[in-house]
Coordinates of C-alpha atoms in Angstrom, one line a residue:
M1 CA -8.3 -3.7 -32.2
A2 CA -8.0 -3.4 -36.2
S3 CA -9.4 -0.3 -37.7
G4 CA -11.3 -0.7 -41.0
G5 CA -13.8 1.4 -43.2
G6 CA -16.6 3.2 -41.0
S7 CA -14.5 2.4 -37.8
S8 CA -15.2 4.2 -34.8
L9 CA -13.7 4.2 -31.1
V10 CA -15.8 5.2 -27.9
P11 CA -13.2 6.1 -25.2
C12 CA -15.5 8.1 -22.7
V13 CA -19.1 8.5 -21.8
C14 CA -21.1 10.4 -19.2
W15 CA -24.6 11.1 -18.3
V16 CA -26.5 14.7 -17.8
P17 CA -29.1 14.6 -15.0
K18 CA -32.6 15.1 -16.1
G19 CA -34.1 18.5 -16.2
A20 CA -30.7 19.8 -16.4
S21 CA -30.7 20.9 -20.1
K22 CA -32.9 23.5 -22.0
E23 CA -36.0 22.1 -23.5
N24 CA -35.3 24.2 -26.7
P25 CA -31.3 24.5 -27.0
D26 CA -30.4 27.5 -29.0
K27 CA -28.9 27.4 -32.4
V28 CA -25.9 28.9 -34.0
E29 CA -26.6 31.2 -36.6
L30 CA -23.8 33.2 -38.0
S31 CA -24.4 36.6 -39.9
Q32 CA -22.8 37.6 -43.0
E33 CA -20.3 39.5 -41.1
E34 CA -19.4 36.6 -38.8
L35 CA -19.0 34.3 -41.9
Q36 CA -16.7 36.6 -43.4
E37 CA -14.9 37.1 -40.2
L38 CA -14.4 33.0 -40.0
M39 CA -13.5 32.9 -43.6
M40 CA -10.9 35.6 -43.3
K41 CA -9.4 33.6 -40.1
E42 CA -9.4 30.3 -41.8
A43 CA -7.1 31.7 -44.8
Q44 CA -5.1 33.2 -42.4
E45 CA -4.5 29.9 -40.6
Q46 CA -3.9 28.3 -43.9
M47 CA -1.2 30.7 -45.1
R48 CA 0.6 30.2 -41.6
G49 CA 0.6 26.4 -42.3
L50 CA 2.6 26.8 -45.6
D51 CA 5.9 25.4 -45.8
V52 CA 8.5 27.9 -44.4
S53 CA 10.9 27.1 -47.1
Q54 CA 9.0 28.3 -49.9
K55 CA 8.6 31.8 -48.2
K56 CA 10.8 34.5 -48.7
E57 CA 13.6 34.9 -45.9
G58 CA 12.4 37.7 -43.3
E59 CA 8.7 37.5 -44.3
E60 CA 6.7 37.8 -41.2
G61 CA 3.5 39.2 -39.5
A62 CA 2.2 42.0 -41.7
G63 CA 3.4 40.6 -44.7
V64 CA 1.9 37.2 -44.3
E65 CA -1.6 39.0 -43.9
R66 CA -1.2 41.3 -46.7
S67 CA -0.4 37.9 -48.8
V68 CA -3.7 36.6 -47.3
E69 CA -5.5 39.7 -48.8
E70 CA -4.0 39.2 -52.1
E71 CA -4.0 35.6 -52.2
Y72 CA -8.1 35.5 -51.5
N73 CA -9.2 38.8 -52.7
L74 CA -10.9 39.3 -49.3
S75 CA -11.4 43.0 -49.9
Q76 CA -14.4 42.1 -52.5
Y77 CA -16.3 40.1 -49.8
S78 CA -17.3 43.4 -48.0
S79 CA -18.3 44.8 -51.5
D80 CA -22.1 46.0 -51.7
E81 CA -22.0 46.1 -55.6
S82 CA -24.7 43.5 -56.2
G83 CA -26.8 44.8 -53.4
G84 CA -27.8 43.3 -50.3
E85 CA -28.7 40.0 -48.3
G86 CA -29.0 37.9 -51.7
E87 CA -25.4 38.6 -52.8
K88 CA -23.6 35.3 -54.1
M89 CA -20.5 34.6 -52.1
T90 CA -17.0 34.0 -54.4
G91 CA -13.7 34.2 -53.8
A92 CA -10.8 32.2 -55.3
G93 CA -9.5 29.4 -53.3
M94 CA -12.1 29.4 -50.8
G95 CA -14.2 26.5 -52.1
N96 CA -12.8 24.0 -49.6
G97 CA -13.3 26.1 -46.7
L98 CA -16.2 27.3 -44.8
A99 CA -17.5 29.7 -47.6
G100 CA -19.1 26.4 -49.2
L101 CA -21.4 26.3 -46.2
A102 CA -23.4 29.6 -47.2
Y103 CA -23.5 30.2 -50.9
F104 CA -26.6 32.2 -51.0
A105 CA -27.7 34.5 -48.4
S106 CA -31.5 32.7 -48.5
N107 CA -33.0 29.7 -50.4
D108 CA -35.2 32.3 -52.3
S109 CA -32.2 33.5 -54.3
D110 CA -30.5 30.0 -54.6
P111 CA -31.7 28.8 -58.3
Y112 CA -30.9 25.4 -57.6
I113 CA -33.6 25.0 -54.7
T114 CA -37.2 24.4 -56.5
L115 CA -38.6 24.2 -52.8
K116 CA -38.0 27.4 -51.3
N117 CA -39.6 26.4 -47.7
P118 CA -39.8 22.9 -47.4
P119 CA -42.3 21.6 -44.7
P120 CA -40.7 20.2 -41.5
E121 CA -40.2 16.5 -41.5
D122 CA -42.5 14.6 -39.1
N123 CA -41.5 14.9 -35.4
E124 CA -38.3 16.9 -36.5
E125 CA -39.3 19.8 -34.1
D126 CA -40.6 17.2 -31.2
D127 CA -36.7 15.5 -31.4
F128 CA -35.2 18.7 -30.8
K129 CA -36.9 19.3 -27.7
I130 CA -35.4 17.8 -24.7
L131 CA -37.9 17.3 -22.0
S132 CA -37.3 17.3 -18.6
T133 CA -38.3 13.4 -18.3
E134 CA -35.4 12.7 -20.5
N135 CA -31.9 11.7 -20.0
L136 CA -28.8 12.7 -21.9
L137 CA -26.0 10.2 -22.5
I138 CA -22.8 12.1 -24.0
V139 CA -20.6 9.8 -25.9
G140 CA -17.1 10.5 -27.4
R141 CA -16.5 9.3 -30.5
A142 CA -12.9 9.0 -32.3
D143 CA -13.1 8.1 -36.0
D144 CA -10.3 7.6 -38.4
E145 CA -10.4 11.0 -39.7
F146 CA -11.9 13.1 -36.7
S147 CA -13.1 13.2 -33.1
S148 CA -16.4 14.4 -31.8
V149 CA -18.9 14.4 -28.9
E150 CA -22.3 13.2 -29.6
V151 CA -25.3 14.1 -27.2
H152 CA -27.8 11.3 -27.2
V153 CA -31.4 11.7 -25.9
F154 CA -32.9 8.8 -24.2
S155 CA -36.5 8.5 -23.1
D156 CA -37.4 5.7 -20.2
D157 CA -41.0 5.7 -21.3
D158 CA -40.4 4.4 -24.6
F159 CA -36.8 3.6 -24.6
H160 CA -36.1 5.5 -27.6
C161 CA -32.6 6.7 -27.9
Y162 CA -31.1 8.8 -31.0
C163 CA -28.4 11.6 -31.5
H164 CA -29.5 15.1 -30.8
H165 CA -26.6 16.9 -32.0
E166 CA -22.9 16.6 -32.5
I167 CA -19.8 18.3 -31.4
L168 CA -16.8 18.7 -33.1
L169 CA -13.4 18.2 -31.4
T170 CA -9.6 19.3 -32.5
S171 CA -8.1 15.9 -31.1
F172 CA -9.0 12.3 -29.5
P173 CA -11.2 12.5 -26.5
L174 CA -10.0 10.8 -23.4
A175 CA -12.0 12.1 -20.6
M176 CA -15.4 14.0 -19.9
E177 CA -17.0 15.3 -16.9
W178 CA -20.6 17.3 -16.5
M179 CA -20.9 20.3 -14.6
D180 CA -23.7 22.8 -14.1
F181 CA -21.4 25.9 -13.2
D182 CA -21.4 28.4 -15.7
P183 CA -18.0 30.2 -15.9
G184 CA -19.2 33.3 -17.6
E185 CA -22.2 33.7 -15.2
P186 CA -21.5 31.8 -11.8
D187 CA -24.7 32.8 -10.4
K188 CA -26.6 30.9 -12.7
K189 CA -26.8 27.3 -13.7
G190 CA -26.2 25.7 -17.0
S191 CA -25.2 22.4 -18.9
Y192 CA -21.7 22.3 -19.6
L193 CA -19.3 19.4 -20.7
V194 CA -15.6 19.5 -19.8
V195 CA -13.5 17.3 -22.3
G196 CA -10.0 16.2 -21.8
M197 CA -8.0 15.2 -24.8
M198 CA -4.6 14.0 -26.3
T199 CA -3.8 17.5 -26.2
P200 CA -2.8 19.5 -23.2
G201 CA -5.9 21.7 -23.5
I202 CA -8.9 21.1 -21.6
E203 CA -12.1 22.5 -23.6
V204 CA -15.6 23.3 -21.8
W205 CA -18.5 23.2 -24.4
D206 CA -22.1 24.7 -23.8
L207 CA -24.3 21.5 -24.1
D208 CA -27.4 24.0 -24.8
L209 CA -25.8 25.3 -28.0
V210 CA -26.2 23.4 -31.1
D211 CA -23.8 24.0 -34.1
G212 CA -21.2 25.7 -31.9
L213 CA -17.9 26.1 -33.6
E214 CA -15.3 26.6 -30.6
P215 CA -15.7 25.9 -26.7
I216 CA -16.8 28.7 -24.5
L217 CA -13.4 28.1 -22.6
T218 CA -9.7 26.3 -22.8
L219 CA -8.0 25.7 -19.7
G220 CA -4.5 25.6 -20.7
P221 CA -3.0 25.9 -24.2
S222 CA -5.3 25.8 -27.1
T223 CA -4.9 23.3 -30.3
L224 CA -4.0 26.5 -32.1
D225 CA -1.5 27.7 -29.3
L226 CA 0.1 24.5 -29.4
A227 CA 0.6 24.6 -33.3
M228 CA 2.0 28.1 -33.5
K229 CA 4.6 27.1 -30.8
S230 CA 5.3 24.0 -32.8
S231 CA 5.8 26.3 -35.9
R232 CA 8.1 28.7 -34.0
K233 CA 9.9 25.6 -32.8
S234 CA 10.6 24.5 -36.4
K235 CA 11.7 27.9 -37.4
K236 CA 14.3 28.2 -34.8
K237 CA 15.6 24.9 -35.7
K238 CA 16.0 25.8 -39.5
K239 CA 18.0 29.0 -38.3
G240 CA 20.1 26.7 -35.9
G241 CA 18.8 28.0 -32.7
G242 CA 17.8 24.5 -31.8
D243 CA 15.2 23.6 -29.0
S244 CA 15.7 25.1 -25.3
G245 CA 13.9 21.8 -24.2
A246 CA 10.4 21.2 -22.6
S247 CA 9.8 21.3 -18.9
G248 CA 7.4 18.9 -17.1
D249 CA 5.4 21.7 -15.8
S250 CA 4.3 24.3 -18.1
G251 CA 3.1 26.7 -15.9
E252 CA -0.7 27.5 -16.4
G253 CA -2.0 24.3 -17.9
H254 CA -0.8 20.6 -18.2
S255 CA 2.0 20.0 -21.0
D256 CA 0.6 16.3 -22.1
A257 CA -2.6 14.3 -22.5
V258 CA -5.6 15.0 -19.7
L259 CA -6.3 11.4 -18.6
G260 CA -9.0 12.3 -16.2
L261 CA -11.5 15.0 -15.0
A262 CA -13.4 15.7 -11.8
W263 CA -15.8 18.4 -10.9
N264 CA -16.6 19.4 -7.3
S265 CA -20.4 19.4 -6.9
I266 CA -20.0 21.1 -3.6
V267 CA -17.4 24.0 -4.2
R268 CA -18.7 24.2 -7.7
T269 CA -15.8 26.6 -8.7
A270 CA -13.3 23.9 -8.5
L271 CA -12.8 21.6 -11.3
A272 CA -9.6 18.6 -11.0
S273 CA -7.7 17.0 -14.0
C274 CA -4.9 14.7 -14.0
S275 CA -2.6 14.2 -16.9
A276 CA 0.3 12.0 -18.5
D277 CA 2.5 15.1 -17.4
K278 CA 2.5 13.2 -13.8
T279 CA 0.7 16.1 -12.6
V280 CA -2.9 16.9 -11.0
R281 CA -4.0 20.3 -11.3
I282 CA -7.0 22.0 -9.4
W283 CA -8.8 25.0 -11.5
D284 CA -10.8 27.8 -10.1
M285 CA -13.3 28.2 -12.9
C286 CA -14.1 31.8 -12.1
G287 CA -10.7 32.7 -13.2
P288 CA -10.1 30.7 -14.7
K289 CA -6.7 29.6 -13.4
C290 CA -5.0 26.7 -12.0
V291 CA -4.7 27.4 -8.1
L292 CA -3.1 24.0 -7.1
T293 CA -0.7 21.5 -8.6
L294 CA -0.1 18.3 -7.2
P295 CA 3.1 16.3 -8.5
H296 CA 3.0 12.4 -8.9
P297 CA 6.0 10.3 -9.6
D298 CA 4.0 8.7 -12.6
K299 CA 0.9 9.2 -14.9
V300 CA -2.2 9.8 -13.3
Q301 CA -5.4 8.3 -14.9
C302 CA -8.0 8.6 -12.3
L303 CA -9.6 11.1 -9.6
Q304 CA -12.5 11.6 -7.6
W305 CA -13.8 14.0 -5.2
H306 CA -15.2 13.0 -1.7
P307 CA -18.9 13.4 -2.0
Y308 CA -19.3 15.3 1.2
D309 CA -15.9 16.5 2.2
P310 CA -15.1 19.1 -0.5
Q311 CA -11.4 19.2 0.1
L312 CA -10.6 15.5 -0.2
L313 CA -9.5 14.5 -3.4
A314 CA -8.4 10.6 -4.4
T315 CA -6.0 10.1 -7.3
G316 CA -4.9 6.6 -8.9
A317 CA -1.8 6.5 -10.9
Y318 CA 0.3 4.5 -13.1
D319 CA 3.0 3.3 -10.4
G320 CA -0.3 1.1 -8.6
R321 CA -0.9 3.5 -5.5
V322 CA -4.0 5.5 -4.7
R323 CA -3.3 8.8 -2.7
L324 CA -5.8 10.9 -0.8
F325 CA -5.1 14.7 -0.6
N326 CA -6.5 17.6 1.4
C327 CA -6.2 20.2 -1.2
V328 CA -6.5 23.2 1.6
A329 CA -4.3 21.9 4.1
S330 CA -0.5 22.9 4.1
Q331 CA 0.6 19.2 3.8
N332 CA -1.9 18.3 1.3
K333 CA -1.0 14.4 1.1
T334 CA -2.7 12.6 4.0
R335 CA -2.5 8.9 2.9
E336 CA -1.4 6.6 0.4
W337 CA -2.1 2.9 -0.5
K338 CA 0.0 0.6 -2.8
L339 CA -2.2 -1.9 -4.7
D340 CA -1.4 -4.8 -7.1
G341 CA -1.3 -2.9 -10.4
E342 CA -1.9 0.2 -12.0
V343 CA -5.0 1.9 -10.9
E344 CA -7.9 2.0 -13.4
R345 CA -10.8 3.6 -11.6
L346 CA -11.7 5.2 -8.3
L347 CA -15.2 5.6 -6.6
W348 CA -16.6 6.7 -3.2
N349 CA -19.1 4.9 -1.6
H350 CA -21.9 7.3 -1.0
L351 CA -23.4 5.1 1.4
K352 CA -20.1 4.7 3.5
P353 CA -18.3 8.0 3.0
D354 CA -15.1 6.7 4.6
H355 CA -14.8 3.8 1.8
L356 CA -13.0 4.4 -1.6
L357 CA -13.2 1.8 -4.3
A358 CA -10.5 1.2 -6.5
S359 CA -9.9 -1.0 -9.3
T360 CA -6.8 -2.2 -10.9
D361 CA -5.4 -3.8 -14.1
G362 CA -4.3 -6.8 -11.7
H363 CA -8.0 -8.0 -11.8
T364 CA -8.8 -6.7 -8.2
V365 CA -11.2 -4.4 -6.7
H366 CA -10.0 -2.9 -3.1
C367 CA -11.9 -1.1 -0.8
L368 CA -9.8 1.5 1.3
D369 CA -10.6 3.2 4.5
R370 CA -9.2 6.8 4.4
N371 CA -8.9 6.6 8.1
A372 CA -6.6 3.1 7.9
D373 CA -3.6 2.1 6.1
S374 CA -4.9 -1.5 5.1
A375 CA -7.9 -2.4 3.0
V376 CA -11.3 -3.4 4.0
F377 CA -11.7 -6.0 1.5
Q378 CA -10.8 -7.1 -1.8
I379 CA -12.3 -8.9 -4.5
H380 CA -10.7 -10.9 -7.2
A381 CA -13.4 -10.0 -9.6
H382 CA -12.4 -10.7 -12.8
T383 CA -9.6 -12.6 -15.4
D384 CA -8.4 -9.1 -17.0
A385 CA -8.0 -5.3 -16.2
I386 CA -11.4 -3.8 -14.3
C387 CA -12.1 -0.8 -16.3
D388 CA -15.0 0.7 -14.6
L389 CA -17.1 0.3 -11.4
S390 CA -20.6 1.4 -10.6
L391 CA -22.5 1.6 -7.4
S392 CA -26.4 1.5 -7.4
C393 CA -28.3 4.7 -5.8
Y394 CA -31.5 2.4 -5.5
M395 CA -30.3 -0.7 -4.2
P396 CA -27.7 -0.4 -1.3
G397 CA -24.5 -2.2 -1.6
L398 CA -25.0 -3.4 -5.1
L399 CA -21.6 -3.1 -7.0
V400 CA -21.2 -3.5 -10.6
T401 CA -17.6 -4.2 -12.3
A402 CA -16.8 -4.2 -15.7
S403 CA -13.6 -5.8 -17.3
T404 CA -11.6 -6.1 -20.4
D405 CA -12.5 -9.8 -20.3
D406 CA -15.9 -9.0 -21.6
T407 CA -18.0 -9.3 -18.5
I408 CA -19.9 -7.4 -16.2
K409 CA -20.4 -8.7 -12.5
F410 CA -22.6 -7.9 -9.5
W411 CA -21.8 -8.0 -6.0
D412 CA -23.4 -7.5 -2.5
I413 CA -20.9 -5.5 -0.6
Q414 CA -23.2 -4.0 2.0
D415 CA -21.7 -5.6 5.1
D416 CA -18.0 -5.2 3.8
K417 CA -18.1 -9.2 3.1
P418 CA -18.5 -9.4 -0.7
V419 CA -20.9 -11.8 -2.2
F420 CA -21.2 -12.8 -5.6
L421 CA -24.6 -12.3 -7.3
L422 CA -24.2 -12.6 -11.2
S423 CA -22.0 -12.6 -14.1
R424 CA -22.6 -11.7 -17.5
S425 CA -20.8 -11.8 -20.7
M426 CA -21.9 -8.9 -22.9
H427 CA -20.1 -9.9 -26.3
M428 CA -19.0 -6.1 -26.6
G429 CA -15.4 -5.9 -26.0
L430 CA -14.1 -3.3 -23.8
L431 CA -16.9 -1.9 -21.6
W432 CA -17.8 1.2 -19.9
L433 CA -20.4 1.6 -17.2
C434 CA -22.4 5.0 -17.4
R435 CA -22.7 5.2 -13.9
E436 CA -22.9 9.2 -13.1
Q437 CA -26.5 10.8 -12.9
C438 CA -28.3 7.8 -14.4
C439 CA -31.8 8.8 -13.5
V440 CA -33.5 5.4 -14.6
P441 CA -33.9 3.3 -11.3
G442 CA -33.1 -0.4 -11.6
F443 CA -30.8 0.1 -14.9
V444 CA -27.4 -0.5 -15.4
W445 CA -26.0 0.7 -19.0
T446 CA -23.1 -0.4 -20.7
L447 CA -21.5 0.8 -23.7
R448 CA -18.6 -0.8 -25.6
M449 CA -15.3 0.5 -26.9
S450 CA -15.6 -0.6 -30.2
W451 CA -14.8 -0.1 -33.7
Q452 CA -18.1 -0.9 -35.4
W453 CA -20.2 1.9 -34.1
A454 CA -23.1 1.7 -36.6
E455 CA -25.0 -1.5 -35.0
P456 CA -28.3 -1.2 -33.6
G457 CA -28.8 -0.1 -30.2
M458 CA -25.0 1.1 -29.9
G459 CA -24.6 -1.7 -27.5
F460 CA -26.8 -0.8 -24.5
R461 CA -27.6 -3.6 -22.4
P462 CA -30.4 -2.7 -19.6
L463 CA -31.2 -4.8 -16.8
T464 CA -34.9 -4.1 -15.6
S465 CA -35.8 -4.4 -11.5
E466 CA -37.4 -7.7 -12.3
D467 CA -33.9 -8.5 -12.9
W468 CA -32.7 -7.2 -9.6
Y469 CA -35.3 -9.4 -7.6
R470 CA -34.5 -12.6 -9.5
L471 CA -30.8 -12.3 -9.0
L472 CA -31.2 -11.6 -5.4
R473 CA -33.6 -14.0 -4.7
D474 CA -31.3 -17.0 -6.6
S475 CA -28.5 -15.8 -4.7
E476 CA -30.2 -16.3 -1.5
E477 CA -31.6 -19.7 -2.6
E478 CA -28.1 -20.8 -3.7
T479 CA -26.5 -19.4 -0.3

C-alpha cells in the first residue's frame, strides 16, 4: 500500500449490540475553569517538551512551572476585571492550543456571529439519537497525521449508515473490544470500548460520552508516562548516566504494542490482552490491575475466551502455535497445537463448544478439539493469509473466511466435513469481517483495510437471506 493525500487505514473494527448505548449520549461541555485548567496543563506539557540543551543546568520542577506562568501570563486568565461570562480569552502564545476553541463565552458576545441562535439543521437531533433498533459499528482509523475511532450508526430498516461521533487517539489503533462492564460502578452496565494501540497502554473509552478528551481508564503506562520516561532517559544519557536497559516485563502493564483484546462476558471483570512483548495479561477491571501474566516464546497477536467455560483462554502466536490456558489452575497451560504458519485469528464454535477454529498465514483453517492433540479437519481455503473468520449465529455450520487474496468464501462445516459453498471477490484489498454482535440476520459485513476512505459505502458488502437460500440450493444441485 502507498499512502497519498487524504489517505487512511482501517486496522480494526467491532460491533456494539443493539440497545446497549444511551438513546441520547452525554456531551462534554467545559466550564471556564475547566478550560483554563486544560490550557494550563497544555502549556506545562509544551514547556516540558522544549529542548533540554536550551535550558539552564539545574532547572527542574518548580522552576519550569514558574517559567510557564511567566511565559504565558496565566495569572491573567483568572482575572475578573472584564466582568464575568462574556470575557474575551487572551494569552500570548496560546492561539494554537485549546484556547482557540472558545474565544467568547457565548454567541451573544461574539461580534463576528451575526446569527446568534441558528435553527438546528434538519434531522440533526434525530441523527444524534441512537435508537434501540440501530446497530453501532466501531471503526479504528489511522490517517497520515492522526488516529481515531469512529462510531457509525447503521439502521437495517433503510440501510442508512453515518458517523455519529469520533474519538481521537494518541496512537495507532491495533485492536478493539466492546464491553458493558463499568469500571467505576461494577453493579451497573454501560457501553465501553477498550482500545489496544502501538503504545503499551490500553485505553478504555465511554461510548455514551461525546467529545470526550481523555479515556476514563488506562491499563498500563499512558502516553504521557512514556513520554516523560523517554525524556528522563534522554537527560540521563546527556549527563553520562547511560541506560539501565529495558526488561521484557514492565511489571504493571505491557512493554510493547497491544495486538489483541478479549473481554470475558461471563466473568465480566476479566479482560485479556496480548502483546508484541511476548506476554498475555489478565486484568481485573475492578482494580484495575494485572492479576496474571502468561509468558510466550514469541509475539502473541490473537486470543479468545471460551464462550461457556470462563476460565479457558486460547492464544495464537507468531511461532505458529495455539495454546489453551486454564487461568485459575496452578499449571495454566493445558494443551498446545502446532499449525502451518503464524496464527492470524481464533474463533470458538458456539454450537460445538469443544471446537476451536484457527486461521493462519499458511492459507489454512484448522478445527481443533480442546480434548484432542490432532485437528478435527483442515481447510486449504485461500491462496494467501486468512485474516478473519466468522460463524453465523442464524445458520448452523455456516463459516465465512476472509483473506488478503481479496476474497471471502463460505463453507458448510456442520458435520465436520467442510463443504465449499461460494466465493466472492470483493475488490477491496485486505478484508475484516465484522462478526461480533452483529444483530442483522442474514448479513455478513466486510470492511476493507484501505487507504482511500472517502468512497461511498465504506466498502460494506451485505449478503441478504435470499443469497443464503440461493447459494445453499445451488450447492445441493451441484452435489
